[in-house]
Coordinates of C-alpha atoms in Angstrom, one line a residue:
X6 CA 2.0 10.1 -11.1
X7 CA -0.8 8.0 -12.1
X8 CA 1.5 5.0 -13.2
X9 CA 2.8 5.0 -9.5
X10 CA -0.3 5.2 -7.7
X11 CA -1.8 2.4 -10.1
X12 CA 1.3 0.1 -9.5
X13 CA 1.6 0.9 -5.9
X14 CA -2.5 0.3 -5.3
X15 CA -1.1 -3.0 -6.8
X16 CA 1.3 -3.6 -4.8
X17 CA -1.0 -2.9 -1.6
X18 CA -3.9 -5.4 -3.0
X19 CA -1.0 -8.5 -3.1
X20 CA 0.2 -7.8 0.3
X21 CA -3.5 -7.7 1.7
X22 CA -3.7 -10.7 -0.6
X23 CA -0.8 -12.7 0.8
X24 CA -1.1 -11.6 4.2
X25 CA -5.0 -13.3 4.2
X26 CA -3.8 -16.2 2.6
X27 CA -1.6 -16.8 5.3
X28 CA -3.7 -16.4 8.2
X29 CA -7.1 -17.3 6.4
X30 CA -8.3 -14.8 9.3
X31 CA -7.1 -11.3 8.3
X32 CA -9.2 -8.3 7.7
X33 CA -9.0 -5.2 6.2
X34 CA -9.0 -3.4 9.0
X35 CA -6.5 -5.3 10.9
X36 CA -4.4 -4.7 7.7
X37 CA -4.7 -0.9 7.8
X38 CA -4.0 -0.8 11.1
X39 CA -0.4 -2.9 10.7
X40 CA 0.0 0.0 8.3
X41 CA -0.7 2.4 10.8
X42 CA -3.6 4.4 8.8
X43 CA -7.1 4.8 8.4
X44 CA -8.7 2.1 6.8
X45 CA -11.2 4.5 5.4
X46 CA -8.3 6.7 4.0
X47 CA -6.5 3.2 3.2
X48 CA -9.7 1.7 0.8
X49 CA -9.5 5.0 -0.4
X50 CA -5.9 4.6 -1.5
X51 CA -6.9 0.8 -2.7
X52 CA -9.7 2.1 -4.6
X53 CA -7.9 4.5 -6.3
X54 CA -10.0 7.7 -5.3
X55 CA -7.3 9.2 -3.2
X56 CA -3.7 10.2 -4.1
X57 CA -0.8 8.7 -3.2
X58 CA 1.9 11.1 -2.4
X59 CA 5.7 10.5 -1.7
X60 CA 5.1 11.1 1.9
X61 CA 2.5 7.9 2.0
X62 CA 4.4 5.8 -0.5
X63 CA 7.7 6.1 1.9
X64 CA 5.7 4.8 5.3
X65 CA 3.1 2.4 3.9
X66 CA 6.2 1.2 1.8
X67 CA 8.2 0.4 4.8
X68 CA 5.5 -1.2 6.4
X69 CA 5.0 -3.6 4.0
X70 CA 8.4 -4.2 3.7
X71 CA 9.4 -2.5 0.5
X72 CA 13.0 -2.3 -0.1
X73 CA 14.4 1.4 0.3
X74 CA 15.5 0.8 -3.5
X75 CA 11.8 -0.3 -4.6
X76 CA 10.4 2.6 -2.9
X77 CA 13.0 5.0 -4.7
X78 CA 12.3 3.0 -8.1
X79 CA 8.5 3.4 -7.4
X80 CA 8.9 6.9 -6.6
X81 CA 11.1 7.8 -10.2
X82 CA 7.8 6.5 -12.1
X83 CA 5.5 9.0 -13.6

């Protein structure tokens, strides 16, 4: 579980990452809120002092436009 959460907090920091390089104008908050959650509950996530559970992995996954097979192989790590 803590392999995933590590490696999906990863995969959350790139995204906000890429998406700012792009627009040289994006913030944190506008990022949360393209993923449709808190961006309290989102840093928390990104900070690694909340748990990432399948349920949050699936949507935040989709939103960032994961693959349906990357989420799956995301969710088979330990």
């Amino acid at each position: 579980m803590k392999q995933r959460s590590e490696y999906f907090k990863k995969i959350l920091t790139n995204e906000y990452q890429r998406r700012l390089q792009q627009t040289g104008k994006y913030s944190f908050r506008a990022f949360a809120h393209s993923l449709e959650i808190d961006p309290s509950s989102l840093h928390d996530i990104m900070k690694g002092e909340r748990k990432v559970g399948e349920k949050v992995i699936r949507k935040l996954g989709e939103k960032i436009g994961m693959t349906l097979a990357e989420v799956e192989e995301l969710l088979a790590k330990k």
